[in-house]
mmCIF file of N, CA and C in Angstrom:
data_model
loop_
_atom_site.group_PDB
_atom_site.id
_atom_site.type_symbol
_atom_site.label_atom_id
_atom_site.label_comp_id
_atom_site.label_asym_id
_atom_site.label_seq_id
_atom_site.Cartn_x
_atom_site.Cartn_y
_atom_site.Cartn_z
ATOM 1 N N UNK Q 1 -8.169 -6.960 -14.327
ATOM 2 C CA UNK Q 1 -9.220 -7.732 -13.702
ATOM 3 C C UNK Q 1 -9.475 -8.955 -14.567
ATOM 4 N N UNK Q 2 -9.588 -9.745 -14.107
ATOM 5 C CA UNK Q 2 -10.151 -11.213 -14.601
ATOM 6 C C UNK Q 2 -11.343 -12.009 -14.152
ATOM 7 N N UNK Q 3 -11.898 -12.938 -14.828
ATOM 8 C CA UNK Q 3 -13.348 -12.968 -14.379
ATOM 9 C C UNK Q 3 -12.978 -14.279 -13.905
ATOM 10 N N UNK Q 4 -13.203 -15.272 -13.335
ATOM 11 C CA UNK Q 4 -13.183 -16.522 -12.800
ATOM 12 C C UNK Q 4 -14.740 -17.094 -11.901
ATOM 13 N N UNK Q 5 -15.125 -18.031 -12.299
ATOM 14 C CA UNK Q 5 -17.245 -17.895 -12.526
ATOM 15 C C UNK Q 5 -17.659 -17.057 -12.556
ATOM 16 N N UNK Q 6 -17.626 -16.050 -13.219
ATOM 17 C CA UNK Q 6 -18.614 -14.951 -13.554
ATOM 18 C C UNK Q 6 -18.407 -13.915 -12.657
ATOM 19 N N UNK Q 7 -16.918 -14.284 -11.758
ATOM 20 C CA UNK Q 7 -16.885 -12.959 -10.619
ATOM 21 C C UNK Q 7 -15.136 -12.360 -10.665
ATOM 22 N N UNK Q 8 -15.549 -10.718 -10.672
ATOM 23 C CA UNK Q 8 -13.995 -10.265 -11.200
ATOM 24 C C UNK Q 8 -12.874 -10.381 -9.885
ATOM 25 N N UNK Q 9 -11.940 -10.795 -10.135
ATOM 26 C CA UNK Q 9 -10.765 -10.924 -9.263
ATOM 27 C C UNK Q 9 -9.205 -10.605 -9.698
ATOM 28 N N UNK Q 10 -8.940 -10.084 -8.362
ATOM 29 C CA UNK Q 10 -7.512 -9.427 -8.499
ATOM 30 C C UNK Q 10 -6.439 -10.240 -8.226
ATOM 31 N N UNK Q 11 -4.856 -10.163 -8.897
ATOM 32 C CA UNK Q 11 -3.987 -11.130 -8.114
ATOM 33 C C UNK Q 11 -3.096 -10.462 -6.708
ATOM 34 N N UNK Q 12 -3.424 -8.671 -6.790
ATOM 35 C CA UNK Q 12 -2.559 -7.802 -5.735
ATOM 36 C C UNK Q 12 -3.380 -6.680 -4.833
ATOM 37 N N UNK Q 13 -2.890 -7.055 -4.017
ATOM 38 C CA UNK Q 13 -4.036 -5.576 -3.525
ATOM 39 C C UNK Q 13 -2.288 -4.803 -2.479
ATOM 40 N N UNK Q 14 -2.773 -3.129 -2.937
ATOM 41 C CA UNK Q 14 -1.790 -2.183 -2.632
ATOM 42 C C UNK Q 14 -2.128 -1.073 -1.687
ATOM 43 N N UNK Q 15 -1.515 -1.545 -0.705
ATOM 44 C CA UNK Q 15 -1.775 -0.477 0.742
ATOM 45 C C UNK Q 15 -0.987 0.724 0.492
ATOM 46 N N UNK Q 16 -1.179 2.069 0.292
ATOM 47 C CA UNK Q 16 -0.571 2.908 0.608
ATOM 48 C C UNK Q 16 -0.825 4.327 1.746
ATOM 49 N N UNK Q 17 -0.340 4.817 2.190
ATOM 50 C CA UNK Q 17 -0.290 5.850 3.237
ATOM 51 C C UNK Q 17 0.749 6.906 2.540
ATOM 52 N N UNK Q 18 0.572 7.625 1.992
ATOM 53 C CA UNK Q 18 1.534 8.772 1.343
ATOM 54 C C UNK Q 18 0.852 9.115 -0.220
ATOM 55 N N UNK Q 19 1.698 9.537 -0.834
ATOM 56 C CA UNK Q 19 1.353 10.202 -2.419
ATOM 57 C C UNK Q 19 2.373 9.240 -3.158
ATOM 58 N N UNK Q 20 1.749 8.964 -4.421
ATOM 59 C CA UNK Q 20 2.234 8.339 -5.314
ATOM 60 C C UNK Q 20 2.521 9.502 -6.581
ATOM 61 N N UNK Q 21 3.995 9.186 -6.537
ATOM 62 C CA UNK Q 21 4.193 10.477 -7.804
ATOM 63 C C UNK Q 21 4.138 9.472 -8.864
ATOM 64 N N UNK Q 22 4.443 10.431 -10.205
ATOM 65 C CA UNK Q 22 3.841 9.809 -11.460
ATOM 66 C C UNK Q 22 4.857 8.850 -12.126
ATOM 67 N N UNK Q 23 3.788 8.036 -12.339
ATOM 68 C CA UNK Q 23 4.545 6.822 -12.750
ATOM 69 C C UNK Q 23 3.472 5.680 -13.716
ATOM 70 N N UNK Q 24 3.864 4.696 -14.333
ATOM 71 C CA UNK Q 24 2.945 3.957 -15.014
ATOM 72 C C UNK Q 24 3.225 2.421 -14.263
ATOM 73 N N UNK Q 25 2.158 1.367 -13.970
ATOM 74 C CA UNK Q 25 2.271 -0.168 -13.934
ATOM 75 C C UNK Q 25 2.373 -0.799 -15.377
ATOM 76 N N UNK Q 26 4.289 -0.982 -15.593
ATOM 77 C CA UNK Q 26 4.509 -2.193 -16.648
ATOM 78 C C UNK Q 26 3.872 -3.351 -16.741
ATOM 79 N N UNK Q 27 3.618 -3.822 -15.227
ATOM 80 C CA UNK Q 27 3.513 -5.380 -14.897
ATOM 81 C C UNK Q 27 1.719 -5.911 -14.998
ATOM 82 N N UNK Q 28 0.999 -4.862 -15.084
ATOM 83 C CA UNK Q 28 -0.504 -5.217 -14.898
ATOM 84 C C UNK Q 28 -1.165 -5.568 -16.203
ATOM 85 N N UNK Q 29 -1.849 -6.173 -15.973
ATOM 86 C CA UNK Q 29 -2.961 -6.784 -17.401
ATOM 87 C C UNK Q 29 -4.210 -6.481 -16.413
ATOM 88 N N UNK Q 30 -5.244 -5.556 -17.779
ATOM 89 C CA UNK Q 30 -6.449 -5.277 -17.536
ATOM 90 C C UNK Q 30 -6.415 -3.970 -16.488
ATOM 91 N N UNK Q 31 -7.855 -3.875 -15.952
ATOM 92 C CA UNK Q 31 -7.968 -2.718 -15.510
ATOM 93 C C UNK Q 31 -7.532 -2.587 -13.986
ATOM 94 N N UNK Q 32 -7.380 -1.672 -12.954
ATOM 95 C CA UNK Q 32 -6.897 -1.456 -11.790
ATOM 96 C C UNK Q 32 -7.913 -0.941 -11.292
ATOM 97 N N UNK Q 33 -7.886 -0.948 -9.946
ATOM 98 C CA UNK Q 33 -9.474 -0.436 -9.245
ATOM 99 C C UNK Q 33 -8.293 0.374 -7.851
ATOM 100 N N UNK Q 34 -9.302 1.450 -8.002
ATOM 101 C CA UNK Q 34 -8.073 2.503 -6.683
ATOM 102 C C UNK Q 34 -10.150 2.978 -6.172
ATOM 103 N N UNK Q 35 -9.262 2.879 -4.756
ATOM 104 C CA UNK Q 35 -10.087 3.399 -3.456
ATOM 105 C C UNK Q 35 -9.112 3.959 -2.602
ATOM 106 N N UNK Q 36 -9.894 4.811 -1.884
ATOM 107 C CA UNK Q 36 -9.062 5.576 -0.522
ATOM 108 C C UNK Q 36 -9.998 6.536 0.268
ATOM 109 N N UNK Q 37 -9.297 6.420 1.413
ATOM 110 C CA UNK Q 37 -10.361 6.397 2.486
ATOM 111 C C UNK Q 37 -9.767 7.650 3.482
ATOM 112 N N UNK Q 38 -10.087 8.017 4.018
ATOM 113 C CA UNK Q 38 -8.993 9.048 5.894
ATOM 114 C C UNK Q 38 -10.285 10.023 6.054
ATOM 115 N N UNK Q 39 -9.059 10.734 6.730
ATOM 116 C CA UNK Q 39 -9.747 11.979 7.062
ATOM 117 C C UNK Q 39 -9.385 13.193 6.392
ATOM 118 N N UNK Q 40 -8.581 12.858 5.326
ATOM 119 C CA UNK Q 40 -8.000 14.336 4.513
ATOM 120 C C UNK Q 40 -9.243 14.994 4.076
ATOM 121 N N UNK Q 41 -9.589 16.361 3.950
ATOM 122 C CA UNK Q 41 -10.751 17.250 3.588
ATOM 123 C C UNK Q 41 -10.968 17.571 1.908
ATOM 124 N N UNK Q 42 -9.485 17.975 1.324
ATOM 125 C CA UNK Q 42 -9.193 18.055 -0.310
ATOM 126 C C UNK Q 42 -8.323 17.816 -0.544
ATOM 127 N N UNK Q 43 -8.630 17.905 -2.164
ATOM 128 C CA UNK Q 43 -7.580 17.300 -3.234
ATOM 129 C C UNK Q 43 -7.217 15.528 -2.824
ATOM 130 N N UNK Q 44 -6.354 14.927 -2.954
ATOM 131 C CA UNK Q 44 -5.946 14.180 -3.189
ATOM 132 C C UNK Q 44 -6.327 13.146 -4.248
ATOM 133 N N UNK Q 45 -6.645 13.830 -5.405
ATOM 134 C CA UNK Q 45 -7.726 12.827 -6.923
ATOM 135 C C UNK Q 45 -6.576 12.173 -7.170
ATOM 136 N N UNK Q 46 -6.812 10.894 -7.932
ATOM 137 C CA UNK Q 46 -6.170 10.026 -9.044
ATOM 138 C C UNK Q 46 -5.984 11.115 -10.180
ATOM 139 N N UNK Q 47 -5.007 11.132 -11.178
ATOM 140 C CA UNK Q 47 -4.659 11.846 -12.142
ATOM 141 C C UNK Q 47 -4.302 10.909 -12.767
ATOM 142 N N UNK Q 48 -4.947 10.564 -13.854
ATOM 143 C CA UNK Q 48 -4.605 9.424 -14.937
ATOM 144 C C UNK Q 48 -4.508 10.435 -15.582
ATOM 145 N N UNK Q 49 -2.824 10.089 -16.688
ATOM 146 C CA UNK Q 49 -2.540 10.790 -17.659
ATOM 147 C C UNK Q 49 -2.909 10.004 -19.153
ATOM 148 N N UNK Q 50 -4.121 10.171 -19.724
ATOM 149 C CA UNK Q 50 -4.411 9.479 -21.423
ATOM 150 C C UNK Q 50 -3.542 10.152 -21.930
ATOM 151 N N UNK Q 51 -3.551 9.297 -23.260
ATOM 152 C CA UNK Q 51 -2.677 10.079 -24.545
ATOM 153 C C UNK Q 51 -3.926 11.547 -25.072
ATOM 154 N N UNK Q 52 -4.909 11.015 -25.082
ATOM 155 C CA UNK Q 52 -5.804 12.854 -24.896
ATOM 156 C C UNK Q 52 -5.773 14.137 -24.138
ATOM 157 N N UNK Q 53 -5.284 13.838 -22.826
ATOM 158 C CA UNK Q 53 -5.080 14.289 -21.626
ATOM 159 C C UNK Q 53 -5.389 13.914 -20.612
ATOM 160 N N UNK Q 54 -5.015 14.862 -19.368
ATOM 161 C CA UNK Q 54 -5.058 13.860 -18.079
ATOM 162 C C UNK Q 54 -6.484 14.250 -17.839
ATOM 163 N N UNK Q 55 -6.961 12.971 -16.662
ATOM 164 C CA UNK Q 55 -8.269 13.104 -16.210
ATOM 165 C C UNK Q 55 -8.018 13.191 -14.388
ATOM 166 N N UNK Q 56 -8.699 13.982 -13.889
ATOM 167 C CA UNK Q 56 -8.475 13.857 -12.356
ATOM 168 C C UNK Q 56 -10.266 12.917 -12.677
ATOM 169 N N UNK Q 57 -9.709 12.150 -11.399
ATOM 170 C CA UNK Q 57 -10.713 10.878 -10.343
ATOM 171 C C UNK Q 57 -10.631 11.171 -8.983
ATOM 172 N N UNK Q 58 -11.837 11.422 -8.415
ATOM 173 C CA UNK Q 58 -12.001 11.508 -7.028
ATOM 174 C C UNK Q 58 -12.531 10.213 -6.283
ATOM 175 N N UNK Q 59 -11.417 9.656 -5.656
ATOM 176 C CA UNK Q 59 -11.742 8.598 -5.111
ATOM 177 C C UNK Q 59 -11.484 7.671 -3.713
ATOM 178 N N UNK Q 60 -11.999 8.832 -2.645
ATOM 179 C CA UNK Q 60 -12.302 9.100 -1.676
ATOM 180 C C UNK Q 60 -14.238 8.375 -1.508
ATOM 181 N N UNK Q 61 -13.751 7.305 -0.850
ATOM 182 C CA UNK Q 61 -14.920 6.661 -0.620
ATOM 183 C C UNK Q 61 -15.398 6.110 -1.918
ATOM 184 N N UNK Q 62 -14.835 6.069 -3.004
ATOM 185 C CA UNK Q 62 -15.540 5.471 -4.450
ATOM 186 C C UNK Q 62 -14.451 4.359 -4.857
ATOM 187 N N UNK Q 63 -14.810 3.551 -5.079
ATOM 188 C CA UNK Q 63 -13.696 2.767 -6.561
ATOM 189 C C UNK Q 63 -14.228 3.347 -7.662
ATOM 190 N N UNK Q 64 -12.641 3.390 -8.440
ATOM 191 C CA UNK Q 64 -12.583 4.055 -9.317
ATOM 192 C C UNK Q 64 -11.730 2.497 -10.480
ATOM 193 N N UNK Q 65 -12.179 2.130 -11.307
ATOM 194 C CA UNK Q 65 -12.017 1.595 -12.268
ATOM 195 C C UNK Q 65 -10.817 2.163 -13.568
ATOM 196 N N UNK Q 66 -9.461 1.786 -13.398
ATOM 197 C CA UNK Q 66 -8.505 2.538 -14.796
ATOM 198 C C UNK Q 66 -7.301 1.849 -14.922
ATOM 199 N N UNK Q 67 -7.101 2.778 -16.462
ATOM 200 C CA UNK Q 67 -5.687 1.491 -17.003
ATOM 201 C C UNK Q 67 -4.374 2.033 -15.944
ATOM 202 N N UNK Q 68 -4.015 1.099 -15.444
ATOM 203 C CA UNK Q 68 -3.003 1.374 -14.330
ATOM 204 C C UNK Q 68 -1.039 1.298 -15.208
ATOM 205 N N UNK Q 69 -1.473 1.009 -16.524
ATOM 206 C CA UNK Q 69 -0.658 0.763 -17.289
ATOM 207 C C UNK Q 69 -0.201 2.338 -17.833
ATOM 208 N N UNK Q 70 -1.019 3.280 -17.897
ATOM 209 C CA UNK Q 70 -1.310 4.842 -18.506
ATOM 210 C C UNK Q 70 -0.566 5.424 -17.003
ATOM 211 N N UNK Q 71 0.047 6.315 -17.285
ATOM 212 C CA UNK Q 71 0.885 7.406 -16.751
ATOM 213 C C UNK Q 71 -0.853 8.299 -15.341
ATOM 214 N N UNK Q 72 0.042 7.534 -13.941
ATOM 215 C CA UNK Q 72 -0.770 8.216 -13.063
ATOM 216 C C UNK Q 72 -0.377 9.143 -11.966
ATOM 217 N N UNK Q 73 -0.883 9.430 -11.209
ATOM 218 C CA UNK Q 73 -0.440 9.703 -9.793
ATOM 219 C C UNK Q 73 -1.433 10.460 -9.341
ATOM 220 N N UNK Q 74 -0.852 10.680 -7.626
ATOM 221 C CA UNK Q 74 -2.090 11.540 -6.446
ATOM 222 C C UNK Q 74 -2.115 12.937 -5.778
ATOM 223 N N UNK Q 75 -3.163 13.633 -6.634
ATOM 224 C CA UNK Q 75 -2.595 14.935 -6.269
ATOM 225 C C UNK Q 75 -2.395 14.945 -4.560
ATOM 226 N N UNK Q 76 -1.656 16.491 -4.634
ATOM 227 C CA UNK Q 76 -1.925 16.545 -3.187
ATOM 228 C C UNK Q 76 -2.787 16.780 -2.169
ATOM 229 N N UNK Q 77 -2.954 17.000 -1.097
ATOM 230 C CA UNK Q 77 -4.315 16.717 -0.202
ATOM 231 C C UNK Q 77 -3.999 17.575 1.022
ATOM 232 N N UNK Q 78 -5.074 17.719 1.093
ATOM 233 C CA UNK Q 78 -4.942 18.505 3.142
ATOM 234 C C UNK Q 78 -6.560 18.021 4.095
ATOM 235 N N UNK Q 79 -5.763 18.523 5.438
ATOM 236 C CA UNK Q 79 -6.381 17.709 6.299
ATOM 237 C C UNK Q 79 -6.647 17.129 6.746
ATOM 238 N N UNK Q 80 -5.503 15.689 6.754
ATOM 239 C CA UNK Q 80 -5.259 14.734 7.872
ATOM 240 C C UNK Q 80 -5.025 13.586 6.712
ATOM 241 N N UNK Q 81 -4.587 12.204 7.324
ATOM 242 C CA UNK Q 81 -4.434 11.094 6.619
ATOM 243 C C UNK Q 81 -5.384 10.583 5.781
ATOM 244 N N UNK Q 82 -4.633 10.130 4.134
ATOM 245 C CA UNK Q 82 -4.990 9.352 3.257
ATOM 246 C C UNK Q 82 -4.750 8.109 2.990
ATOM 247 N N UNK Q 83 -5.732 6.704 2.703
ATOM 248 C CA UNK Q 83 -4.902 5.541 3.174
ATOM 249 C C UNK Q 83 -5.735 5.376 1.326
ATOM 250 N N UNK Q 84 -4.871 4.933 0.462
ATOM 251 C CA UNK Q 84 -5.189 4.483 -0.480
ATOM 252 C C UNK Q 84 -5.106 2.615 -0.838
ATOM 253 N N UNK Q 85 -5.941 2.468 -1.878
ATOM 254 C CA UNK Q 85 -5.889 1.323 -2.038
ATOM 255 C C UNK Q 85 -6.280 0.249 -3.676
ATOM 256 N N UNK Q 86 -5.033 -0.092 -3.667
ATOM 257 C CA UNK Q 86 -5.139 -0.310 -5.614
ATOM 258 C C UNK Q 86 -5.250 -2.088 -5.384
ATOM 259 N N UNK Q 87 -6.203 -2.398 -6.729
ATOM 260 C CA UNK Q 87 -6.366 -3.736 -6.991
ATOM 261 C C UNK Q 87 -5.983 -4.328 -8.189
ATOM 262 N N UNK Q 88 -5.176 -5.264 -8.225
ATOM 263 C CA UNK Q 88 -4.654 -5.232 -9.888
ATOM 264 C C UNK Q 88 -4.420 -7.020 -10.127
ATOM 265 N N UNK Q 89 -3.819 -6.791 -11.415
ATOM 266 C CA UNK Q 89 -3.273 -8.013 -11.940
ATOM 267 C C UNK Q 89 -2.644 -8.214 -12.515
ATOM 268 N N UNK Q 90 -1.523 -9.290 -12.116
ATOM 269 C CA UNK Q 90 -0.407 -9.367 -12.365
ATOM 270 C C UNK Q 90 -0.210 -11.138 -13.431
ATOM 271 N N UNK Q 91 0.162 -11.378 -14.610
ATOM 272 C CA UNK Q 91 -0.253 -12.531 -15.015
ATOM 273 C C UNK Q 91 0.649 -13.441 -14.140
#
């Protein structure tokens, strides 16, 4: 994220419909913002993996603020479609 007058802005925004297995963003500077939205009932958290350990994020109707650079992915889910959505920056 970057601030430009005093207001934070992204250079990418990332549509997805499926599960993201684990993987890290080489290409991003600063933090990543993930939202997601459907009708799935459970599971489907963010799993950021720290060098402490992993953290599950539930972020279903929330932005969720994280280093998109750190080892992530989406658990799995039931009960109908998940439409996720990541905000980042790319220099």
């Amino acid at each position: 994220m970057c601030w430009k007058l005093g207001v934070p802005y992204w250079s990418s925004l990332q549509v997805v419909n499926g599960r993201s297995d684990r993987h890290a963003d080489s290409g991003d500077v600063g933090p990543s913002v993930a939202w997601s939205c459907g009708s799935y009932k459970a599971g489907g958290e963010l799993c950021v993996h720290h060098p402490e350990g992993a953290q599950q994020y539930r972020t279903q109707e929330t932005a969720t603020a994280f280093d998109g650079r750190e080892e992530h992915e989406v658990n799995e889910w039931t009960g109908g479609d998940r439409w996720a959505y990541g905000l980042f920056l790319h220099p």
